[in-house]
Coordinates of C-alpha atoms in Angstrom, one line a residue:
Chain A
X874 CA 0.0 0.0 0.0
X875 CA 1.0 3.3 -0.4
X876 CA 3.0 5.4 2.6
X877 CA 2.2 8.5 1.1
X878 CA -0.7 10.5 -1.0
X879 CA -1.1 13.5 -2.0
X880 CA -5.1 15.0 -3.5
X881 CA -5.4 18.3 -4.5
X882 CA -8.8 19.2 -3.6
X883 CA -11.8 21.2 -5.4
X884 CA -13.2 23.4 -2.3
X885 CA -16.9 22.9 -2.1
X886 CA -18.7 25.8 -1.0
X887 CA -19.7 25.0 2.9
X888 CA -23.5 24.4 2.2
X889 CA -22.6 22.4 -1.1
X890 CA -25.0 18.9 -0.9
X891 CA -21.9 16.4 -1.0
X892 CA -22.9 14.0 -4.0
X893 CA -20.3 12.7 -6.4
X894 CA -16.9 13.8 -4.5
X895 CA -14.8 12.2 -6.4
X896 CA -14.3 14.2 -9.4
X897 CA -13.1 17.7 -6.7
X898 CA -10.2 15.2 -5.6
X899 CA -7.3 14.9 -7.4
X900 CA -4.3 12.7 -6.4
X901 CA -1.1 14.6 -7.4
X902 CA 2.6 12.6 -6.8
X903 CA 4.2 14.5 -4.1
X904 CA 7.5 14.8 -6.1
X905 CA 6.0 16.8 -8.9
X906 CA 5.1 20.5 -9.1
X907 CA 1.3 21.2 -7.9
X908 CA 0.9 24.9 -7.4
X909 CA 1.7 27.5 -8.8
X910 CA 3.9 30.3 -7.8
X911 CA 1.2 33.0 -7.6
X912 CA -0.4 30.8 -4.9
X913 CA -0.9 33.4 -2.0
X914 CA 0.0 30.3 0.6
X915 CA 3.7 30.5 -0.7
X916 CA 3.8 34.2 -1.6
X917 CA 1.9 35.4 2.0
X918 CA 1.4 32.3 3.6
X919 CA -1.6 33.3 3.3
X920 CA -3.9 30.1 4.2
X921 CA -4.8 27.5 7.1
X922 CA -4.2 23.9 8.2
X923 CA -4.2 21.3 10.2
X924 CA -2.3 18.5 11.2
X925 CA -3.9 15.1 12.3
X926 CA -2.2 12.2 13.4
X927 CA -3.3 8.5 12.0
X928 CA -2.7 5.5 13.7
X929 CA -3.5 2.4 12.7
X930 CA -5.6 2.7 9.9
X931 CA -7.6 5.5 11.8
X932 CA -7.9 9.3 11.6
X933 CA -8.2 10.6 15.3
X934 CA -10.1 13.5 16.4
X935 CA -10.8 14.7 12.8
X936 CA -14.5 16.3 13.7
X937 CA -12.4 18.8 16.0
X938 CA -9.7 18.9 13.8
X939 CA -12.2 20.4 10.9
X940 CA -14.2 22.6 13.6
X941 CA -10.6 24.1 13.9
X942 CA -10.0 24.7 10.7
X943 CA -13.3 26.0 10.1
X944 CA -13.0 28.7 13.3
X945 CA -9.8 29.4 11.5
X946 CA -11.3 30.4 8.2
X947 CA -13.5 32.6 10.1
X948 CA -10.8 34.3 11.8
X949 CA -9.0 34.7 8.3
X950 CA -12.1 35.5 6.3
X951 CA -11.5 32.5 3.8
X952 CA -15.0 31.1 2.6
X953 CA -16.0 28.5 5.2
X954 CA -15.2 24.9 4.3
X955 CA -17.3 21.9 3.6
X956 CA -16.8 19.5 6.3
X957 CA -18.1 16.6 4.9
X958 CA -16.3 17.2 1.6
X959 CA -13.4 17.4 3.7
X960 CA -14.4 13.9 5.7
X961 CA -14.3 12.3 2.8
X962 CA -11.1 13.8 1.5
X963 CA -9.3 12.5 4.9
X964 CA -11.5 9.2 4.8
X965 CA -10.1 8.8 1.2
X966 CA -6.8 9.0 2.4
X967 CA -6.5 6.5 5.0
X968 CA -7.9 4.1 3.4
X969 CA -5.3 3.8 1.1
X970 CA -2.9 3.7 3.9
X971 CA -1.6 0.8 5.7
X972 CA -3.8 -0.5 8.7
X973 CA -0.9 -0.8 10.9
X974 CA 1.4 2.9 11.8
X975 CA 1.5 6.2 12.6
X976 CA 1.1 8.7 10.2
X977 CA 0.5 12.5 9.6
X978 CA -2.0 13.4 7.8
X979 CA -2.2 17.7 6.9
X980 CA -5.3 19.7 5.6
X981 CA -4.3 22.7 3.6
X982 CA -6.4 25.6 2.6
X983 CA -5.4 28.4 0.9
X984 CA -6.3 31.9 0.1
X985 CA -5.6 31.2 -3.5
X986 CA -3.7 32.4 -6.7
X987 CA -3.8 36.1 -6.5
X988 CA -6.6 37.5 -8.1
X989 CA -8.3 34.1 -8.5
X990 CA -11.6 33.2 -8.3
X991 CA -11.4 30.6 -5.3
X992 CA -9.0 29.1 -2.4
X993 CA -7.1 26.1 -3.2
X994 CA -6.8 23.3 -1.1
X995 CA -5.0 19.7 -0.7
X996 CA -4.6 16.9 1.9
X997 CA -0.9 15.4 2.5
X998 CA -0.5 12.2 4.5
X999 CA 3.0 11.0 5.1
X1000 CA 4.4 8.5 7.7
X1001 CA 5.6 10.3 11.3
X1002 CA 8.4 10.4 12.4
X1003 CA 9.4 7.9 14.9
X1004 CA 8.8 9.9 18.3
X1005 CA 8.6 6.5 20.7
X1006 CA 12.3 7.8 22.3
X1007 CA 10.8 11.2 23.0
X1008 CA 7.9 9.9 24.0
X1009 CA 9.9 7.6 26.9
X1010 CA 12.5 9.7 27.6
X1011 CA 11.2 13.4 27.3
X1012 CA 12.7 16.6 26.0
X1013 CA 14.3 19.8 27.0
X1014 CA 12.2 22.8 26.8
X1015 CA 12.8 26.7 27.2
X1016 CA 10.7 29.4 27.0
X1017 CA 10.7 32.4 25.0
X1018 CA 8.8 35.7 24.5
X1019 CA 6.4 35.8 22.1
X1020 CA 5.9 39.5 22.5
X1021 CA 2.6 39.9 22.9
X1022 CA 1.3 41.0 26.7
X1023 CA -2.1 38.9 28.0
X1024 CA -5.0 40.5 26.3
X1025 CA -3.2 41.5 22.6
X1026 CA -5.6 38.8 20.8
X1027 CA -8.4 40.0 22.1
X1028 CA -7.8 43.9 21.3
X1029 CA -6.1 43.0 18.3
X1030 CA -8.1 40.4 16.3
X1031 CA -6.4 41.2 13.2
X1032 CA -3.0 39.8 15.1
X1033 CA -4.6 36.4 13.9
X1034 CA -3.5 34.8 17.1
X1035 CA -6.4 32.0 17.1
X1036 CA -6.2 30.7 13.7
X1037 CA -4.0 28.1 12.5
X1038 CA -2.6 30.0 9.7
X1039 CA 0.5 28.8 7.3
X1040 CA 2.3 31.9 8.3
X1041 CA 4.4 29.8 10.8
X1042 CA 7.9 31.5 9.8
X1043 CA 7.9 32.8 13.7
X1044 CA 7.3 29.5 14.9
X1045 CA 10.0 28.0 12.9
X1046 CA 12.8 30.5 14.1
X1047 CA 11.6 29.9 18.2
X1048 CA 12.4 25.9 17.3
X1049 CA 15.9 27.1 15.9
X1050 CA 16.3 29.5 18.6
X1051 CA 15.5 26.6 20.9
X1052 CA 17.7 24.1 19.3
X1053 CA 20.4 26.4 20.0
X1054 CA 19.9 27.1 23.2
X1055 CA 20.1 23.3 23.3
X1056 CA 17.4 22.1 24.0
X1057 CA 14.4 20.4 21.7
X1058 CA 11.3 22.5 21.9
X1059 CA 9.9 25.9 23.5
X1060 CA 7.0 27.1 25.2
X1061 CA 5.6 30.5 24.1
X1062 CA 5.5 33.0 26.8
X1063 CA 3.5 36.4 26.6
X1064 CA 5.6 39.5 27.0
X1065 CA 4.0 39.9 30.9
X1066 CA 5.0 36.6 31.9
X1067 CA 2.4 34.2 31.8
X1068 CA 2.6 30.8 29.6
X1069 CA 0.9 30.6 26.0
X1070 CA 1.7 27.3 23.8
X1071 CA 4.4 25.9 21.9
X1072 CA 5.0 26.7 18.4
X1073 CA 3.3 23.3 17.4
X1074 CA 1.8 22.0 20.8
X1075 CA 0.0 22.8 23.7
X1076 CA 1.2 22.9 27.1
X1077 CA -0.1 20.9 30.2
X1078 CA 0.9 20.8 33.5
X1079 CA 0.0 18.6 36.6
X1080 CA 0.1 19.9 40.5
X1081 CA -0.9 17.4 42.8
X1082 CA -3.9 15.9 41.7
X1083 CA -4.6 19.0 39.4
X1084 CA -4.4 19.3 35.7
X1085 CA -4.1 22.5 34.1
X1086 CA -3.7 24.3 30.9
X1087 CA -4.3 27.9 29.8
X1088 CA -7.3 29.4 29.6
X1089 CA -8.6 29.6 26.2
X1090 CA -8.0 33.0 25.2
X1091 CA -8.2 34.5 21.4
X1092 CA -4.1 34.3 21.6
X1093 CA -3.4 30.3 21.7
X1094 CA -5.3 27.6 19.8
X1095 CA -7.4 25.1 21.6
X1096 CA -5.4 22.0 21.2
X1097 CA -7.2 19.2 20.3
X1098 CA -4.6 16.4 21.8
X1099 CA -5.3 18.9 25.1
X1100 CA -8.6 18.7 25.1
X1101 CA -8.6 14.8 24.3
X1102 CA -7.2 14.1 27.2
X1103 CA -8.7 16.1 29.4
X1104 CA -11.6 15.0 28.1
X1105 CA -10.2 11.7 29.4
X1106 CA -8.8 12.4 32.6
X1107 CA -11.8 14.1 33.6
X1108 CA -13.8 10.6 32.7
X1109 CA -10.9 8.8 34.9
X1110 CA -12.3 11.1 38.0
X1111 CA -9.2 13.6 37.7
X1112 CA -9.6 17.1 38.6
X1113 CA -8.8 19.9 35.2
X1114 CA -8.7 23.6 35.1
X1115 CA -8.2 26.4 32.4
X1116 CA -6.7 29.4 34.3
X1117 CA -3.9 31.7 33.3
X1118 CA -0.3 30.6 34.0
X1119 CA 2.4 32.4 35.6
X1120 CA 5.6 31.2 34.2
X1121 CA 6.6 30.4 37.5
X1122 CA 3.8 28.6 38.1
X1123 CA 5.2 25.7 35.1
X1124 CA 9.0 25.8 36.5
X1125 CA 7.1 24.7 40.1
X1126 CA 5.3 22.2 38.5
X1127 CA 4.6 18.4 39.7
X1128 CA 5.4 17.6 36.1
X1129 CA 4.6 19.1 32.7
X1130 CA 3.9 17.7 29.0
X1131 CA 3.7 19.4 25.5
X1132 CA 1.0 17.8 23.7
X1133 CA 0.6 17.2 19.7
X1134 CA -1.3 15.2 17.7
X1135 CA 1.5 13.5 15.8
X1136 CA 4.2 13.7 18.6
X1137 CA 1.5 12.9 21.3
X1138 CA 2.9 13.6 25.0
X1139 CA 6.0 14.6 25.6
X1140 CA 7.1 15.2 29.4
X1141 CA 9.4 18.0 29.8
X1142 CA 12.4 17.0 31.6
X1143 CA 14.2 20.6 31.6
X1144 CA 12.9 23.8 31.4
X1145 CA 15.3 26.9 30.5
X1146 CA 18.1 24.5 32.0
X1147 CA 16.7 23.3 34.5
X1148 CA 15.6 20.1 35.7
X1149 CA 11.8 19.1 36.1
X1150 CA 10.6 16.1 37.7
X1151 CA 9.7 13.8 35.4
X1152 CA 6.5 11.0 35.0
X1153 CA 7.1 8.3 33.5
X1154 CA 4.0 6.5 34.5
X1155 CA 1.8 9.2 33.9
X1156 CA 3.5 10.3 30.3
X1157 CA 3.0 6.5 29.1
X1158 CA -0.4 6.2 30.3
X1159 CA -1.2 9.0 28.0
X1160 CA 0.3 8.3 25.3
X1161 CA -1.5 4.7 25.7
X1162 CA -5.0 6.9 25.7
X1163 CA -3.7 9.0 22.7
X1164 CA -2.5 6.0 20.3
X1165 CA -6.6 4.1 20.6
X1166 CA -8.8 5.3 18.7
X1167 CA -10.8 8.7 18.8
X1168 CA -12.8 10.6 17.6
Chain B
X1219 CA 6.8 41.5 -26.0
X1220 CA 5.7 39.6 -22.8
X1221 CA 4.0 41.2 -20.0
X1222 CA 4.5 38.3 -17.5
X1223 CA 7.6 35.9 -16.9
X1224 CA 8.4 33.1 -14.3
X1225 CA 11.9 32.3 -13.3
X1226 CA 12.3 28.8 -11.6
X1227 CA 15.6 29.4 -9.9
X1228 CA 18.4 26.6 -8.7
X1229 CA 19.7 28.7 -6.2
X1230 CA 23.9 29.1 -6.1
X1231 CA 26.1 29.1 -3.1
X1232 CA 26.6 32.9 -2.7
X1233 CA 30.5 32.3 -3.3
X1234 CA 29.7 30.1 -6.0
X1235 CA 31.6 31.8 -9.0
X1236 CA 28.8 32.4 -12.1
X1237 CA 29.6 31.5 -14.8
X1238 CA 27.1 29.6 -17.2
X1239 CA 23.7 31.1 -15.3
X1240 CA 21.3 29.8 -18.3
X1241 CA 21.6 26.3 -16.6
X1242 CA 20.3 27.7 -13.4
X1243 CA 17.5 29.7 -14.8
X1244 CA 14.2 28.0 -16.1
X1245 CA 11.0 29.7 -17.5
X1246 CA 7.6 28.2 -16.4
X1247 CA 4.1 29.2 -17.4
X1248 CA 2.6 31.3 -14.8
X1249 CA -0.2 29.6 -14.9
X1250 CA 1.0 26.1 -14.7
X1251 CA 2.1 24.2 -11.2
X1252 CA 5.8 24.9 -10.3
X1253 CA 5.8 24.5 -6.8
X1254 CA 5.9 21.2 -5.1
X1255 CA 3.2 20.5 -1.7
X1256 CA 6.1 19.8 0.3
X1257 CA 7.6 23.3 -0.2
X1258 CA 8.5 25.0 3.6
X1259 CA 6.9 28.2 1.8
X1260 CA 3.8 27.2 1.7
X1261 CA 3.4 25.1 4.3
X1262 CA 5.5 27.6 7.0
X1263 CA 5.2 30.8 5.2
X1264 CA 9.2 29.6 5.4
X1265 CA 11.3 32.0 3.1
X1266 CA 11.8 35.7 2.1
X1267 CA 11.1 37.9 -0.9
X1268 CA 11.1 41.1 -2.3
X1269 CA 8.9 43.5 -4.5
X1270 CA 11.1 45.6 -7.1
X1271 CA 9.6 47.8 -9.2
X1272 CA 9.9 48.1 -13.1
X1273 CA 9.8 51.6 -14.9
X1274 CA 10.3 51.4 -18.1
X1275 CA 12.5 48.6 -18.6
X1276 CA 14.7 49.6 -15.8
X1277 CA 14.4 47.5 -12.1
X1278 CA 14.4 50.3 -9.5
X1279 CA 16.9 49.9 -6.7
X1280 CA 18.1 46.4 -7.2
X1281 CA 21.0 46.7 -5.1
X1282 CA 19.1 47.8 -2.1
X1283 CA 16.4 45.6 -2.6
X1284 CA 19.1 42.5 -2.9
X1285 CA 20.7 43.5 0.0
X1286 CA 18.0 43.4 2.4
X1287 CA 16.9 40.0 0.6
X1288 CA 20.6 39.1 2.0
X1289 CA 19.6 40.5 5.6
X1290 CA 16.7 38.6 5.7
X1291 CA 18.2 35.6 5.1
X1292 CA 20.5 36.1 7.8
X1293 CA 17.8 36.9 10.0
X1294 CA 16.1 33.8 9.0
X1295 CA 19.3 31.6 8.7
X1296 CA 18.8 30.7 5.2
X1297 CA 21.4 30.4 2.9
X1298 CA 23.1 33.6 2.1
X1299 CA 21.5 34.1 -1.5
X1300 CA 24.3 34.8 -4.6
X1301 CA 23.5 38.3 -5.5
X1302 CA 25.1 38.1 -9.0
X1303 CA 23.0 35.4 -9.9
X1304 CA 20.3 37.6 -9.0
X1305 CA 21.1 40.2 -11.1
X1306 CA 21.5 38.3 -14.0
X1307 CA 17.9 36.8 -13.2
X1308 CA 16.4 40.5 -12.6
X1309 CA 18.2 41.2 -15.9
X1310 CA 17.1 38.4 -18.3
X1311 CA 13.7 39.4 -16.7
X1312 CA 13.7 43.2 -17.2
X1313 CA 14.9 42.1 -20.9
X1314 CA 12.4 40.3 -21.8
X1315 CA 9.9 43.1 -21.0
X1316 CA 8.5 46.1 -22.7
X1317 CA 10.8 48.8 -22.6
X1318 CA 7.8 51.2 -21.4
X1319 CA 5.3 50.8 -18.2
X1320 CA 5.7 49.8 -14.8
X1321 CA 5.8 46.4 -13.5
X1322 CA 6.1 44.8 -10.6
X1323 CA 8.9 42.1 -10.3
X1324 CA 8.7 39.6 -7.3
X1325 CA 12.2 37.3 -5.8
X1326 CA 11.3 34.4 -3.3
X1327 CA 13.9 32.4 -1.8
X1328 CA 12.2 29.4 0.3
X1329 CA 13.7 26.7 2.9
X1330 CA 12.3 24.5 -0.3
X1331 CA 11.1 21.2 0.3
X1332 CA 10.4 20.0 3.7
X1333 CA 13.3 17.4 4.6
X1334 CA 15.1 18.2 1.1
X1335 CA 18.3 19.4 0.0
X1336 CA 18.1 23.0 -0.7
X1337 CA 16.3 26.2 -0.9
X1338 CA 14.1 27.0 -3.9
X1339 CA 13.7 30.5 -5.4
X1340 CA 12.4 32.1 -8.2
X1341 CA 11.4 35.3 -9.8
X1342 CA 8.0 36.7 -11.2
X1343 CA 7.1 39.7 -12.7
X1344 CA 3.8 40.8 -14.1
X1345 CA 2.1 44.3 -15.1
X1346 CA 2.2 46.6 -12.1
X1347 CA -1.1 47.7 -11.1
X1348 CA -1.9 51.1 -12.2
X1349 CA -1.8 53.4 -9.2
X1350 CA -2.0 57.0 -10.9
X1351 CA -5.3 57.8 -9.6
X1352 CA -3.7 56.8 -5.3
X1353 CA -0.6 58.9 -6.4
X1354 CA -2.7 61.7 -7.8
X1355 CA -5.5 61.9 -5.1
X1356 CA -3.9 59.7 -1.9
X1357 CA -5.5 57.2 0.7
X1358 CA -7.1 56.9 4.1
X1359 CA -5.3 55.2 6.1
X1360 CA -6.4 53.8 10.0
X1361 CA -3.0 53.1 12.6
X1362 CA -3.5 49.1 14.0
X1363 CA -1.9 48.0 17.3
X1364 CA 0.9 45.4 15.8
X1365 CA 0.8 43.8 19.6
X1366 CA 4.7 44.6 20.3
X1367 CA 6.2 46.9 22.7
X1368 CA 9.1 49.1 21.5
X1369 CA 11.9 47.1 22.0
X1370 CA 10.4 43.7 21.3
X1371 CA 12.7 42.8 18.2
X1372 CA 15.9 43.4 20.0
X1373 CA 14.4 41.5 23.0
X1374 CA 13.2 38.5 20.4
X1375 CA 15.3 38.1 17.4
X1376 CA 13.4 34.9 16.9
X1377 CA 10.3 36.9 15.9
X1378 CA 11.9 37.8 12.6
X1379 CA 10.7 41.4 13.0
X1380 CA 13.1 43.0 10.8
X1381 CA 13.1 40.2 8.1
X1382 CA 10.8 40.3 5.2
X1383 CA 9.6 36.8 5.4
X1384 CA 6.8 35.4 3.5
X1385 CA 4.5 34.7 6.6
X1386 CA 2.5 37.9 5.5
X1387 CA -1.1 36.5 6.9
X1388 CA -1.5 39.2 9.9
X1389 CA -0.8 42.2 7.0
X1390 CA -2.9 40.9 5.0
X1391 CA -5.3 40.8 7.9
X1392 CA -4.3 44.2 8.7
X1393 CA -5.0 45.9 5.3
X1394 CA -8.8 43.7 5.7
X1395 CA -9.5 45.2 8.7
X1396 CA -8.4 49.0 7.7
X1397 CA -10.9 48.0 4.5
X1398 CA -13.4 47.3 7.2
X1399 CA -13.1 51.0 8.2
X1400 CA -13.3 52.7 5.6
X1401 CA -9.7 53.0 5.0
X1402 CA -6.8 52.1 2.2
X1403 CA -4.3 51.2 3.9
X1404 CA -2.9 50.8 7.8
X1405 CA 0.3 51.6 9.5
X1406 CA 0.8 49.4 12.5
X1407 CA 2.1 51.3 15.8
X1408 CA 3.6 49.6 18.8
X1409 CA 1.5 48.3 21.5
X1410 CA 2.9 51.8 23.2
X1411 CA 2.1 53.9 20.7
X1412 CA 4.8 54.9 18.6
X1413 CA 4.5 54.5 14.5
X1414 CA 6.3 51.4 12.8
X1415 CA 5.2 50.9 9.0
X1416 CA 2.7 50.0 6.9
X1417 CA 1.7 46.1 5.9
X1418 CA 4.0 46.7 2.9
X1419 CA 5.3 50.3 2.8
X1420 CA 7.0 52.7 5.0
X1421 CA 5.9 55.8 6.7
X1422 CA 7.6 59.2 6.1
X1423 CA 6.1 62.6 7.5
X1424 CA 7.3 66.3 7.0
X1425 CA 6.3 69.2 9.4
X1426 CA 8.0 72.1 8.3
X1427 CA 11.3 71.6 6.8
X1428 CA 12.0 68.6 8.5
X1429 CA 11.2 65.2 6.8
X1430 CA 11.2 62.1 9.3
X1431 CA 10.9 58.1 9.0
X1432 CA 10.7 55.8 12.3
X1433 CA 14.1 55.0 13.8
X1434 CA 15.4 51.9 12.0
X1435 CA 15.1 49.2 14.7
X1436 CA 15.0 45.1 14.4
X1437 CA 11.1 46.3 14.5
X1438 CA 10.7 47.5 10.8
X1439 CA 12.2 47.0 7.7
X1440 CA 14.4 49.3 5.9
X1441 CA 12.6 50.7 3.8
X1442 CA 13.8 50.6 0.1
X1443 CA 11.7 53.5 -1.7
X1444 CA 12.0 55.3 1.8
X1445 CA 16.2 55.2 1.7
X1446 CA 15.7 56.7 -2.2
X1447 CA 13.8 59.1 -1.3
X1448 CA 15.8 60.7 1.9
X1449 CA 18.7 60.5 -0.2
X1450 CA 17.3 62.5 -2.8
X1451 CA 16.1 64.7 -0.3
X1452 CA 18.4 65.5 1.0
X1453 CA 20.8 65.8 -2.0
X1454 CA 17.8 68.5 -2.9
X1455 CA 19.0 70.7 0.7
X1456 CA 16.1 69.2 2.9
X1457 CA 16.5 68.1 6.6
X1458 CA 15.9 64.3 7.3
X1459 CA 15.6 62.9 10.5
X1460 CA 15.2 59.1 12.1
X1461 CA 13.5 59.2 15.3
X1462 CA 10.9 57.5 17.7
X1463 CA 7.7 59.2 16.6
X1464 CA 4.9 59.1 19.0
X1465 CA 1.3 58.3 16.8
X1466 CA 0.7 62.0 17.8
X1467 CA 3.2 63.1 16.1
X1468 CA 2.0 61.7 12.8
X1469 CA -1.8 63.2 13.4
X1470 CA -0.2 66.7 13.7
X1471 CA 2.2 66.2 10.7
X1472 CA 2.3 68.7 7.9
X1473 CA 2.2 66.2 5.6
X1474 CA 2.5 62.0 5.8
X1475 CA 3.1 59.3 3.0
X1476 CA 3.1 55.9 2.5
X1477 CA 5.9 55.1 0.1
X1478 CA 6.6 51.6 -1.6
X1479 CA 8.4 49.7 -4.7
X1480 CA 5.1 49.9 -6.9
X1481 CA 2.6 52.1 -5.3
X1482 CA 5.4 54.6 -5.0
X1483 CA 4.3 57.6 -2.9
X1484 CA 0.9 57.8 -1.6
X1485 CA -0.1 60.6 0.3
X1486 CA -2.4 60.0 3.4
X1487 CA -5.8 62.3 2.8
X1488 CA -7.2 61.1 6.6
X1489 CA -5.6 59.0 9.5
X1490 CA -8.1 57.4 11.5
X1491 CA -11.0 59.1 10.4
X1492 CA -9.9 63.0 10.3
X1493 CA -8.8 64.6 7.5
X1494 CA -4.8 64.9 7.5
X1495 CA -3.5 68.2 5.4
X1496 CA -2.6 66.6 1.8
X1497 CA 0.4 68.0 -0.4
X1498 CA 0.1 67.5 -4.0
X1499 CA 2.6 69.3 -5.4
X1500 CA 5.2 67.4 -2.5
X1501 CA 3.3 64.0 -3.6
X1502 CA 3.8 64.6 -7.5
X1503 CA 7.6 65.8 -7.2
X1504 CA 8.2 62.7 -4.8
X1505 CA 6.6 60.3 -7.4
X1506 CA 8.5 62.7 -10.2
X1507 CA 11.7 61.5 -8.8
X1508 CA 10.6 57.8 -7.9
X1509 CA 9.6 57.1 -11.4
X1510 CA 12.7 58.1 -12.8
X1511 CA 15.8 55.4 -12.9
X1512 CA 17.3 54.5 -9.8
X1513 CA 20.3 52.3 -8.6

């Protein structure tokens, strides 16, 4: 079977009845030139996605994956997508994949060619990486300023900071930035000093028997691996909270995690150079929860 | 003659000696795919460009324009890009043009293909839009909060502030959201009120004698058209001045312009809603001078 696939996709207007799909997909070989270079993702990264992981042979959390990229689009004013054209796309996909594996499946949709009539769009699946080490062992993590103080989203909606948008260029540079600091990752911090997200994760910490995450604010996404396993731990009778985050409040904590839908959990072991404890237990039994199937 | 051309460019080493650059030069129909789905540029908003204009078979400024492409790809650690090989692409460009008429010629340089060897690039040029009418009558224009304090870029190299990097989404945003009021264009001012730049344009202001431009910083970019322009200024006897200037200082201007490759100078009629004095004859000797050829 094949490990990778590649469909250009025909955007369906949002309320589009979904009949014959199959003629708006079009499977492209990855190798070979798709778009063209008046394409406002590449010349403004001007566009939206998403990345969902795939494990064996099943897409996980793809409604809330596509209600992302649909709050997105509205945040970016691109014409709302069909979700069900998009189900199918992603349903298309994995079915041509293997049954067995991990894989990472991305949803692209674009702005357009300038001065076109309509947004492009395309699905990419791909295997992952192989993240089992991190996943056992952890990774190093420091934090750096984002710039923004609490509250700039919210004032400033035109800042984009909820949407998953393809201008990622920032969050590229804080991973190298990271990486030379030595360590493996970062955690976003606002410019007042409370804790946002990492470039491509969200951040969870544990106190005592207390979960927590930042508060859902216009400036970070809502992380769908997040709120999986809260969704979880909250059916396992364990106690979560959204609340703002002082910085000092993650270096104190019982333990913390980044959390992605491809790399799943990973506990942080050092942050900005120093050591944090580390759970083992708890970092395999959810990386257990996140590789069954969900959706 | 043709009014459009695309370059596909294999990007040298920038020590590479040219020699044969045909090889490294490809044409591609504009309206054909060129790009792979893999490319960083698309996916990450991952590279950096530039906008040159074309007057008349002559590319205005290419120098400059090069040398901040070289900055930002220092600021974004990509390859330092060969500026001959450049040149020799701007040329075959500008000589396959009509020798009359403005154009506007676009360079990207991307990371390239996720996981692959090397950066792409290429160059495209098409007909400029015609802005006589905006040079001739001027825009409204609104000032958006760009979330950063003074300051920030130094703080937080790694948000690429000074870099012109192709993750344009939030001024695209920007100039949506100054459409929304009413307005043209936008200049962005720090979260603590002092003037930056426009989405894609700087700012200059004149009250009396004096012309000013915000302080370069790792905040803005150095402005291209902006540098012409003070030059010629002040080759002409006139003061010029770089300084911190307070959003106050730009309502009580004598005069204020947005000035950029193509649009050239545009003269801001209101700012936020009130009128702002306007100076034609200023506005048409500026444009007088940025139409003629420039190195």
């Amino acid at each position: 079977m094949a490990e990778t696939l590649t469909l250009l996709i025909e955007p369906l207007p949002a309320d589009a009845a979904v009949g014959e799909l199959d003629a708006t997909f079009r499977e492209v070989d990855a190798s070979a030139p798709a778009l063209r270079v008046g394409e406002l993702s590449t010349q403004r990264g001007d566009g939206i996605f998403e990345t969902i992981g795939v494990v064996d042979g099943h897409a996980q959390e793809s409604r809330p994956h596509l209600e992302r990229l649909r709050n997105s689009a509205r945040i970016c004013e691109l014409p709302e997508p069909n979700l069900p054209q998009w189900e199918a796309a992603i349903a298309r996909a994995v079915a041509a994949l293997p049954t067995t594996g991990e894989f990472a499946l991305k949803l692209v949709l674009s702005r357009g060619v300038e001065h076109g009539p309509a947004p492009t769009a395309w699905l990419h699946v791909a295997p992952a990486a192989d993240f089992s080490a991190v996943r056992e062992r952890g990774i190093r993590v420091v934090t750096l300023d984002r710039g923004y103080a609490r509250g700039t989203a919210e004032r400033a909606p035109w800042l984009l900071l909820g949407a998953k948008t393809l201008s990622y260029a920032v969050n590229m540079a804080a991973l190298r930035e990271a990486r030379r600091r030595g360590a493996d990752d970062t955690i976003f911090v606002t410019s007042d000093g409370y804790v946002m997200e990492g470039p491509t994760s969200s951040v969870i910490l544990r106190r005592g028997d207390v979960w927590s995450t930042p508060a859902p604010s216009g400036a970070i996404l809502h992380g769908t691996t997040q709120m999986s396993l809260f969704e979880h731990l909250e059916a396992s009778g364990r106690r979560t909270e959204y609340r703002d985050i002082p910085v000092a409040d993650l270096a104190t904590a019982d333990a913390a995690w980044l959390v992605s839908s491809v790399r799943l959990a990973a506990g942080i072991t050092e942050l900005d150079g120093r050591p944090m404890p580390y759970d083992a237990d708890e970092t395999r039994a959810l990386n257990d929860y996140l590789l069954t199937p969900r959706d």
